[in-house]
PDB file of C-alpha atoms and ligand atoms in Angstrom:
ATOM      1  CA  MET N   1      97.696 148.110  82.884  1.00 55.00           C
ATOM      2  CA  SER N   2      95.035 148.227  80.158  1.00 65.00           C
ATOM      3  CA  GLN N   3      92.802 151.243  79.590  1.00 66.00           C
ATOM      4  CA  GLY N   4      90.001 151.408  82.185  1.00 67.00           C
ATOM      5  CA  GLU N   5      91.435 148.635  84.395  1.00 75.00           C
ATOM      6  CA  TYR N   6      90.828 149.393  88.128  1.00 78.00           C
ATOM      7  CA  LYS N   7      93.753 151.086  89.884  1.00 84.00           C
ATOM      8  CA  PRO N   8      93.683 151.693  93.666  1.00 94.00           C
ATOM      9  CA  ARG N   9      93.678 155.339  94.780  1.00 96.00           C
ATOM     10  CA  GLY N  10      97.162 156.775  94.901  1.00 98.00           C
ATOM     11  CA  LYS N  11      98.935 157.937  98.060  1.00 98.00           C
ATOM     12  CA  LEU N  12     100.069 161.401  99.131  1.00 98.00           C
ATOM     13  CA  ILE N  13     103.570 161.651 100.601  1.00 98.00           C
ATOM     14  CA  THR N  14     104.722 165.061 101.860  1.00 98.00           C
ATOM     15  CA  PHE N  15     108.128 166.423 102.816  1.00 98.00           C
ATOM     16  CA  GLU N  16     108.397 168.982 105.600  1.00 98.00           C
ATOM     17  CA  GLY N  17     111.106 170.842 107.488  1.00 98.00           C
ATOM     18  CA  ILE N  18     112.622 174.250 108.169  1.00 98.00           C
ATOM     19  CA  ASP N  19     114.376 176.120 105.365  1.00 97.00           C
ATOM     20  CA  GLY N  20     117.651 174.404 104.554  1.00 96.00           C
ATOM     21  CA  ALA N  21     116.640 171.056 106.079  1.00 97.00           C
ATOM     22  CA  GLY N  22     117.660 169.315 102.872  1.00 96.00           C
ATOM     23  CA  LYS N  23     114.305 167.874 101.833  1.00 95.00           C
ATOM     24  CA  SER N  24     114.223 169.117  98.222  1.00 91.00           C
ATOM     25  CA  SER N  25     117.450 167.197  97.571  1.00 88.00           C
ATOM     26  CA  HIS N  26     115.556 163.922  98.011  1.00 97.00           C
ATOM     27  CA  LEU N  27     112.442 164.483  95.910  1.00 97.00           C
ATOM     28  CA  ALA N  28     113.821 163.012  92.680  1.00 96.00           C
ATOM     29  CA  ASP N  29     115.278 159.990  94.512  1.00 97.00           C
ATOM     30  CA  VAL N  30     111.929 159.213  96.132  1.00 98.00           C
ATOM     31  CA  ALA N  31     110.131 159.511  92.795  1.00 98.00           C
ATOM     32  CA  ALA N  32     112.611 157.065  91.253  1.00 98.00           C
ATOM     33  CA  PHE N  33     112.305 154.697  94.243  1.00 98.00           C
ATOM     34  CA  LEU N  34     108.505 154.621  93.937  1.00 98.00           C
ATOM     35  CA  GLY N  35     108.763 154.280  90.160  1.00 98.00           C
ATOM     36  CA  ASN N  36     110.948 151.197  90.679  1.00 98.00           C
ATOM     37  CA  HIS N  37     108.100 149.813  92.790  1.00 97.00           C
ATOM     38  CA  GLY N  38     105.601 150.206  89.953  1.00 97.00           C
ATOM     39  CA  ARG N  39     104.018 153.500  91.006  1.00 97.00           C
ATOM     40  CA  THR N  40     103.308 156.397  88.686  1.00 98.00           C
ATOM     41  CA  VAL N  41     104.577 159.445  90.575  1.00 98.00           C
ATOM     42  CA  LEU N  42     103.828 163.150  90.376  1.00 98.00           C
ATOM     43  CA  VAL N  43     106.262 165.468  92.186  1.00 98.00           C
ATOM     44  CA  THR N  44     104.924 168.889  93.139  1.00 98.00           C
ATOM     45  CA  ARG N  45     105.399 171.635  95.707  1.00 98.00           C
ATOM     46  CA  GLU N  46     103.705 174.224  97.894  1.00 98.00           C
ATOM     47  CA  PRO N  47     103.080 177.012  97.746  1.00 98.00           C
ATOM     48  CA  GLY N  48     102.729 176.443  94.011  1.00 98.00           C
ATOM     49  CA  GLY N  49     101.981 173.426  91.879  1.00 98.00           C
ATOM     50  CA  THR N  50      99.577 175.239  89.538  1.00 98.00           C
ATOM     51  CA  PRO N  51      99.985 178.372  87.337  1.00 98.00           C
ATOM     52  CA  LEU N  52      97.951 180.391  89.873  1.00 98.00           C
ATOM     53  CA  GLY N  53      99.752 178.754  92.802  1.00 98.00           C
ATOM     54  CA  GLU N  54     103.144 179.667  91.374  1.00 98.00           C
ATOM     55  CA  LYS N  55     102.018 183.304  91.008  1.00 98.00           C
ATOM     56  CA  LEU N  56     100.889 183.272  94.640  1.00 98.00           C
ATOM     57  CA  ARG N  57     104.246 181.681  95.568  1.00 98.00           C
ATOM     58  CA  GLU N  58     106.117 184.665  94.136  1.00 98.00           C
ATOM     59  CA  LEU N  59     104.010 187.058  96.218  1.00 98.00           C
ATOM     60  CA  LEU N  60     104.323 184.921  99.353  1.00 98.00           C
ATOM     61  CA  LEU N  61     108.096 184.632  99.122  1.00 98.00           C
ATOM     62  CA  HIS N  62     108.793 188.287  98.247  1.00 98.00           C
ATOM     63  CA  GLN N  63     105.869 190.604  99.059  1.00 98.00           C
ATOM     64  CA  ALA N  64     105.431 191.986 102.593  1.00 98.00           C
ATOM     65  CA  MET N  65     101.981 191.178 103.977  1.00 98.00           C
ATOM     66  CA  HIS N  66      99.965 190.664 107.141  1.00 98.00           C
ATOM     67  CA  PHE N  67     100.597 187.214 108.640  1.00 96.00           C
ATOM     68  CA  GLU N  68      96.896 186.341 108.315  1.00 98.00           C
ATOM     69  CA  THR N  69      97.018 187.276 104.635  1.00 98.00           C
ATOM     70  CA  GLU N  70     100.012 184.940 104.341  1.00 98.00           C
ATOM     71  CA  ALA N  71      98.072 182.061 105.897  1.00 98.00           C
ATOM     72  CA  LEU N  72      95.013 182.708 103.724  1.00 98.00           C
ATOM     73  CA  LEU N  73      97.123 182.822 100.548  1.00 98.00           C
ATOM     74  CA  MET N  74      98.906 179.572 101.486  1.00 98.00           C
ATOM     75  CA  PHE N  75      95.526 177.864 101.758  1.00 98.00           C
ATOM     76  CA  ALA N  76      94.226 179.583  98.615  1.00 98.00           C
ATOM     77  CA  ALA N  77      97.176 178.163  96.657  1.00 98.00           C
ATOM     78  CA  ARG N  78      96.520 174.781  98.300  1.00 99.00           C
ATOM     79  CA  ARG N  79      92.840 174.792  97.331  1.00 98.00           C
ATOM     80  CA  GLU N  80      93.787 175.304  93.690  1.00 98.00           C
ATOM     81  CA  HIS N  81      96.537 172.681  93.956  1.00 98.00           C
ATOM     82  CA  LEU N  82      94.170 170.075  95.423  1.00 98.00           C
ATOM     83  CA  GLU N  83      91.461 170.730  92.848  1.00 98.00           C
ATOM     84  CA  ARG N  84      93.619 170.828  89.728  1.00 98.00           C
ATOM     85  CA  VAL N  85      96.578 168.570  90.537  1.00 98.00           C
ATOM     86  CA  ILE N  86      96.578 166.487  93.723  1.00 98.00           C
ATOM     87  CA  GLU N  87      93.045 165.063  93.843  1.00 98.00           C
ATOM     88  CA  PRO N  88      92.908 164.165  90.121  1.00 98.00           C
ATOM     89  CA  ALA N  89      96.289 162.398  90.423  1.00 98.00           C
ATOM     90  CA  LEU N  90      95.247 160.392  93.496  1.00 98.00           C
ATOM     91  CA  GLU N  91      91.939 159.452  91.879  1.00 98.00           C
ATOM     92  CA  ARG N  92      93.661 158.044  88.791  1.00 97.00           C
ATOM     93  CA  GLY N  93      95.922 156.001  91.057  1.00 97.00           C
ATOM     94  CA  ASP N  94      99.066 158.088  90.792  1.00 98.00           C
ATOM     95  CA  TRP N  95     101.181 158.751  93.865  1.00 98.00           C
ATOM     96  CA  VAL N  96     101.880 162.387  94.748  1.00 98.00           C
ATOM     97  CA  VAL N  97     105.126 163.503  96.396  1.00 98.00           C
ATOM     98  CA  CYS N  98     104.602 167.070  97.581  1.00 98.00           C
ATOM     99  CA  ASP N  99     107.328 169.351  98.898  1.00 98.00           C
ATOM    100  CA  ARG N 100     105.391 170.887 101.824  1.00 98.00           C
ATOM    101  CA  PHE N 101     101.663 170.879 102.630  1.00 98.00           C
ATOM    102  CA  SER N 102      99.469 172.059 105.528  1.00 98.00           C
ATOM    103  CA  ASP N 103     101.970 171.040 108.206  1.00 98.00           C
ATOM    104  CA  ALA N 104     104.107 173.902 106.868  1.00 98.00           C
ATOM    105  CA  THR N 105     101.235 176.324 107.398  1.00 98.00           C
ATOM    106  CA  TYR N 106     100.913 175.076 110.967  1.00 98.00           C
ATOM    107  CA  ALA N 107     104.654 175.375 111.561  1.00 98.00           C
ATOM    108  CA  TYR N 108     105.365 178.663 109.783  1.00 98.00           C
ATOM    109  CA  GLN N 109     102.159 180.671 110.126  1.00 98.00           C
ATOM    110  CA  SER N 110     100.972 179.348 113.451  1.00 98.00           C
ATOM    111  CA  GLY N 111     104.296 178.421 115.078  1.00 98.00           C
ATOM    112  CA  GLY N 112     106.454 181.050 113.414  1.00 98.00           C
ATOM    113  CA  ARG N 113     104.100 183.999 112.924  1.00 98.00           C
ATOM    114  CA  GLY N 114     101.717 183.344 115.824  1.00 97.00           C
ATOM    115  CA  LEU N 115      98.522 182.676 113.832  1.00 97.00           C
ATOM    116  CA  ASP N 116      95.776 181.567 116.225  1.00 97.00           C
ATOM    117  CA  ARG N 117      95.727 177.722 116.154  1.00 97.00           C
ATOM    118  CA  LEU N 118      91.912 177.749 115.884  1.00 98.00           C
ATOM    119  CA  LYS N 119      92.105 179.810 112.682  1.00 98.00           C
ATOM    120  CA  PHE N 120      94.581 177.291 111.262  1.00 98.00           C
ATOM    121  CA  VAL N 121      92.217 174.408 112.141  1.00 98.00           C
ATOM    122  CA  GLN N 122      89.262 176.245 110.553  1.00 98.00           C
ATOM    123  CA  LEU N 123      91.215 176.811 107.332  1.00 98.00           C
ATOM    124  CA  GLU N 124      92.428 173.192 107.235  1.00 98.00           C
ATOM    125  CA  GLN N 125      88.877 171.911 107.823  1.00 98.00           C
ATOM    126  CA  TRP N 126      87.562 174.172 105.052  1.00 98.00           C
ATOM    127  CA  VAL N 127      90.203 173.434 102.404  1.00 98.00           C
ATOM    128  CA  HIS N 128      90.794 169.699 102.933  1.00 98.00           C
ATOM    129  CA  PRO N 129      88.380 168.252 105.528  1.00 98.00           C
ATOM    130  CA  HIS N 130      88.802 164.684 104.322  1.00 97.00           C
ATOM    131  CA  LEU N 131      92.415 164.535 103.226  1.00 98.00           C
ATOM    132  CA  GLN N 132      95.656 164.186 105.112  1.00 98.00           C
ATOM    133  CA  PRO N 133      98.946 162.910 103.683  1.00 98.00           C
ATOM    134  CA  ASP N 134      99.377 159.142 103.922  1.00 98.00           C
ATOM    135  CA  LEU N 135     102.929 159.773 105.077  1.00 98.00           C
ATOM    136  CA  THR N 136     104.821 162.944 106.010  1.00 98.00           C
ATOM    137  CA  LEU N 137     108.610 162.913 106.320  1.00 98.00           C
ATOM    138  CA  LEU N 138     109.723 165.662 108.696  1.00 98.00           C
ATOM    139  CA  PHE N 139     113.364 166.599 108.064  1.00 98.00           C
ATOM    140  CA  ASP N 140     114.409 167.810 111.513  1.00 98.00           C
ATOM    141  CA  LEU N 141     117.632 169.537 112.487  1.00 98.00           C
ATOM    142  CA  PRO N 142     118.790 172.535 114.595  1.00 97.00           C
ATOM    143  CA  SER N 143     118.060 175.821 112.821  1.00 95.00           C
ATOM    144  CA  VAL N 144     121.708 176.837 113.196  1.00 95.00           C
ATOM    145  CA  ILE N 145     122.798 173.943 110.945  1.00 96.00           C
ATOM    146  CA  ALA N 146     120.067 174.660 108.402  1.00 96.00           C
ATOM    147  CA  GLY N 147     120.999 178.335 108.479  1.00 95.00           C
ATOM    148  CA  ARG N 148     124.625 177.501 107.678  1.00 96.00           C
ATOM    149  CA  ARG N 149     123.534 175.469 104.640  1.00 95.00           C
ATOM    150  CA  ILE N 150     121.538 178.419 103.318  1.00 95.00           C
ATOM    151  CA  ALA N 151     124.328 180.907 104.083  1.00 93.00           C
ATOM    152  CA  VAL N 152     126.792 179.174 101.746  1.00 94.00           C
ATOM    153  CA  GLN N 153     124.342 179.368  98.830  1.00 93.00           C
ATOM    154  CA  ALA N 154     125.210 182.568  96.964  1.00 84.00           C
ATOM    155  CA  ARG N 155     121.692 183.801  96.280  1.00 91.00           C
ATOM    156  CA  ASP N 156     119.109 186.309  97.544  1.00 94.00           C
ATOM    157  CA  LEU N 157     117.023 185.080 100.460  1.00 95.00           C
ATOM    158  CA  ASP N 158     113.238 185.032 100.403  1.00 97.00           C
ATOM    159  CA  ARG N 159     111.026 186.532 103.178  1.00 98.00           C
ATOM    160  CA  PHE N 160     111.076 183.368 105.258  1.00 98.00           C
ATOM    161  CA  GLU N 161     114.796 182.674 104.899  1.00 96.00           C
ATOM    162  CA  GLN N 162     115.476 186.268 105.998  1.00 96.00           C
ATOM    163  CA  GLU N 163     113.766 185.680 109.332  1.00 97.00           C
ATOM    164  CA  ARG N 164     115.987 185.469 112.428  1.00 95.00           C
ATOM    165  CA  ALA N 165     116.996 182.240 114.208  1.00 93.00           C
ATOM    166  CA  ASP N 166     114.226 182.525 116.836  1.00 96.00           C
ATOM    167  CA  PHE N 167     111.586 182.390 114.082  1.00 98.00           C
ATOM    168  CA  HIS N 168     113.087 179.206 112.596  1.00 98.00           C
ATOM    169  CA  GLU N 169     113.356 177.648 116.063  1.00 97.00           C
ATOM    170  CA  ARG N 170     109.635 178.342 116.619  1.00 98.00           C
ATOM    171  CA  VAL N 171     108.911 176.755 113.244  1.00 98.00           C
ATOM    172  CA  ARG N 172     111.020 173.717 114.160  1.00 98.00           C
ATOM    173  CA  HIS N 173     109.280 173.376 117.529  1.00 98.00           C
ATOM    174  CA  ALA N 174     105.838 173.613 115.910  1.00 98.00           C
ATOM    175  CA  TYR N 175     106.753 170.895 113.399  1.00 98.00           C
ATOM    176  CA  LEU N 176     107.872 168.588 116.219  1.00 98.00           C
ATOM    177  CA  GLU N 177     104.671 169.384 118.143  1.00 98.00           C
ATOM    178  CA  ARG N 178     102.658 168.459 115.054  1.00 98.00           C
ATOM    179  CA  ALA N 179     104.634 165.226 114.629  1.00 98.00           C
ATOM    180  CA  ALA N 180     104.036 164.273 118.269  1.00 98.00           C
ATOM    181  CA  ALA N 181     100.298 164.704 117.679  1.00 98.00           C
ATOM    182  CA  ALA N 182     100.329 162.540 114.529  1.00 98.00           C
ATOM    183  CA  PRO N 183     102.969 159.827 115.144  1.00 97.00           C
ATOM    184  CA  GLN N 184     101.476 157.391 112.634  1.00 96.00           C
ATOM    185  CA  ARG N 185     101.460 159.872 109.774  1.00 98.00           C
ATOM    186  CA  MET N 186     104.558 161.992 110.524  1.00 98.00           C
ATOM    187  CA  GLN N 187     107.959 160.309 110.655  1.00 98.00           C
ATOM    188  CA  VAL N 188     110.869 162.404 111.900  1.00 98.00           C
ATOM    189  CA  ILE N 189     114.140 162.084 109.979  1.00 98.00           C
ATOM    190  CA  ASP N 190     117.362 163.416 111.531  1.00 98.00           C
ATOM    191  CA  ALA N 191     118.287 165.761 108.680  1.00 98.00           C
ATOM    192  CA  ALA N 192     121.707 166.626 110.138  1.00 97.00           C
ATOM    193  CA  GLN N 193     123.057 163.289 108.853  1.00 97.00           C
ATOM    194  CA  ALA N 194     124.862 162.694 105.559  1.00 97.00           C
ATOM    195  CA  PRO N 195     122.642 162.660 102.428  1.00 97.00           C
ATOM    196  CA  GLU N 196     123.265 158.972 101.706  1.00 97.00           C
ATOM    197  CA  VAL N 197     122.235 158.001 105.247  1.00 98.00           C
ATOM    198  CA  ILE N 198     119.059 160.060 104.925  1.00 98.00           C
ATOM    199  CA  ARG N 199     118.305 158.595 101.512  1.00 98.00           C
ATOM    200  CA  LYS N 200     118.363 155.052 102.974  1.00 98.00           C
ATOM    201  CA  LEU N 201     116.210 156.106 105.937  1.00 98.00           C
ATOM    202  CA  ILE N 202     113.647 157.645 103.580  1.00 98.00           C
ATOM    203  CA  GLN N 203     113.372 154.476 101.513  1.00 98.00           C
ATOM    204  CA  GLU N 204     113.042 152.281 104.627  1.00 98.00           C
ATOM    205  CA  THR N 205     110.339 154.566 106.049  1.00 98.00           C
ATOM    206  CA  ILE N 206     108.328 154.640 102.823  1.00 98.00           C
ATOM    207  CA  ALA N 207     108.631 150.854 102.420  1.00 98.00           C
ATOM    208  CA  ARG N 208     107.440 150.336 106.012  1.00 97.00           C
ATOM    209  CA  HIS N 209     104.504 152.733 105.843  1.00 96.00           C
ATOM    210  CA  CYS N 210     103.286 152.736 102.243  1.00 95.00           C
ATOM    211  CA  LEU N 211     104.446 149.793 100.166  1.00 95.00           C
TER     212      LEU N 211
HETATM  213  N1  LIG L 301     122.329 165.992 104.465  1.00 52.47           N
HETATM  214  C1  LIG L 301     122.909 167.151 104.071  1.00 52.47           C
HETATM  215  N2  LIG L 301     124.099 167.516 104.593  1.00 52.47           N
HETATM  216  C2  LIG L 301     124.687 168.670 104.212  1.00 52.47           C
HETATM  217  N3  LIG L 301     124.168 169.548 103.318  1.00 52.47           N
HETATM  218  C3  LIG L 301     122.958 169.229 102.773  1.00 52.47           C
HETATM  219  C4  LIG L 301     122.278 168.030 103.120  1.00 52.47           C
HETATM  220  N4  LIG L 301     121.108 167.988 102.421  1.00 52.47           N
HETATM  221  C5  LIG L 301     121.071 169.122 101.671  1.00 52.47           C
HETATM  222  N5  LIG L 301     122.186 169.862 101.874  1.00 52.47           N
HETATM  223  C6  LIG L 301     122.495 171.164 101.262  1.00 52.47           C
HETATM  224  O1  LIG L 301     121.711 172.115 101.964  1.00 52.47           O
HETATM  225  C7  LIG L 301     121.162 173.091 101.042  1.00 52.47           C
HETATM  226  C8  LIG L 301     119.644 173.065 101.159  1.00 52.47           C
HETATM  227  O2  LIG L 301     119.186 171.840 100.615  1.00 52.47           O
HETATM  228  P1  LIG L 301     117.661 171.767 100.067  1.00 52.47           P
HETATM  229  O3  LIG L 301     117.442 172.846  99.070  1.00 52.47           O
HETATM  230  O4  LIG L 301     117.394 170.344  99.682  1.00 52.47           O
HETATM  231  O5  LIG L 301     116.893 172.123 101.398  1.00 52.47           O
HETATM  232  P2  LIG L 301     115.332 172.354 101.569  1.00 52.47           P
HETATM  233  O6  LIG L 301     114.908 171.649 102.770  1.00 52.47           O
HETATM  234  O7  LIG L 301     114.605 172.044 100.318  1.00 52.47           O
HETATM  235  O8  LIG L 301     115.292 173.882 101.822  1.00 52.47           O
HETATM  236  P3  LIG L 301     114.090 174.855 101.380  1.00 52.47           P
HETATM  237  O9  LIG L 301     112.861 174.293 101.985  1.00 52.47           O
HETATM  238  O10 LIG L 301     114.507 176.161 101.893  1.00 52.47           O
HETATM  239  O11 LIG L 301     114.076 174.754  99.863  1.00 52.47           O
HETATM  240  C9  LIG L 301     121.661 172.710  99.666  1.00 52.47           C
HETATM  241  O12 LIG L 301     122.795 173.510  99.385  1.00 52.47           O
HETATM  242  C10 LIG L 301     122.061 171.245  99.818  1.00 52.47           C
HETATM  243  O13 LIG L 301     123.132 170.914  98.953  1.00 52.47           O
HETATM  244  C1  LIG L 302     103.587 175.487 102.059  1.00 52.47           C
HETATM  245  C2  LIG L 302     104.092 176.592 102.958  1.00 52.47           C
HETATM  246  C3  LIG L 302     105.360 177.120 102.802  1.00 52.47           C
HETATM  247  N1  LIG L 302     105.780 178.106 103.617  1.00 52.47           N
HETATM  248  C4  LIG L 302     107.136 178.675 103.454  1.00 52.47           C
HETATM  249  C5  LIG L 302     108.250 177.707 103.774  1.00 52.47           C
HETATM  250  C6  LIG L 302     109.353 178.132 102.878  1.00 52.47           C
HETATM  251  O1  LIG L 302     110.104 179.138 103.520  1.00 52.47           O
HETATM  252  C7  LIG L 302     108.632 178.726 101.677  1.00 52.47           C
HETATM  253  C8  LIG L 302     108.565 177.742 100.529  1.00 52.47           C
HETATM  254  O2  LIG L 302     109.737 177.707  99.864  1.00 52.47           O
HETATM  255  P1  LIG L 302     110.651 176.360  99.820  1.00 52.47           P
HETATM  256  O3  LIG L 302     111.268 176.404  98.493  1.00 52.47           O
HETATM  257  O4  LIG L 302     109.838 175.156 100.060  1.00 52.47           O
HETATM  258  O5  LIG L 302     111.606 176.583 100.937  1.00 52.47           O
HETATM  259  O6  LIG L 302     107.314 179.021 102.073  1.00 52.47           O
HETATM  260  C9  LIG L 302     104.966 178.640 104.610  1.00 52.47           C
HETATM  261  O7  LIG L 302     105.361 179.593 105.333  1.00 52.47           O
HETATM  262  N2  LIG L 302     103.722 178.127 104.778  1.00 52.47           N
HETATM  263  C10 LIG L 302     103.233 177.113 103.996  1.00 52.47           C
HETATM  264  O8  LIG L 302     102.067 176.683 104.170  1.00 52.47           O
END
């Protein structure tokens, strides 16, 4: 495409799911799949995606804090991410694949921590009143299976991974509640399947909804 030639606004695709759902394993594949369909793709993540966002990520994953502080910091990181990374990419016609977005705040801070739903809605309306992902892939599976996947990884757990099973079940339930309320945007993927089965499902879902 020549310099200055019109390019339609890009699309925002987000991945969601409880810790250990297996979503991060598919980010590179999706970027390559979209690249093979002529899209310029930016892969990013939340919390994070900017130098400030990555500093906030470290605090969020390791520093004890009030659950409302946690929600506010997630949206603070998101505001910076939208301003400096996501919106500019979409405006220049690039597609953005983001590992988590506001559905995670709904699921973890509202579903998991008990943040008042109205406060979540107020934050979402403040930070991105006119933007929702074009497609969200929700990697769903029982928390016990996800927990087993994390347990075999020999590494320290972050604040969220350290939470007990009932927390992750509340997060899972909140994600499914969110998906039921937005069936066009959120597509549920059975994440307990083999990676190659999931990979094919992801490509079929993106082709059906976005290409
Ligand atoms: N379909 C699958 N079947 C079995 N194991 C899987 C599958 N997908 C991923 N895994 C394994 O589960 C672990 C977690 O995968 P991954 O990091 O992609 O999850 P995640 O959803 O990004 O988790 P988090 O959000 O906590 O980063 C990894 O060790 C990965 O190899
Ligand atoms: C965006 C967002 C994330 N979280 C939680 C979910 C995860 O436990 C961590 C992110 O780390 P990962 O590498 O993606 O697993 O943060 C949250 O609680 N609220 C949010 O809005």
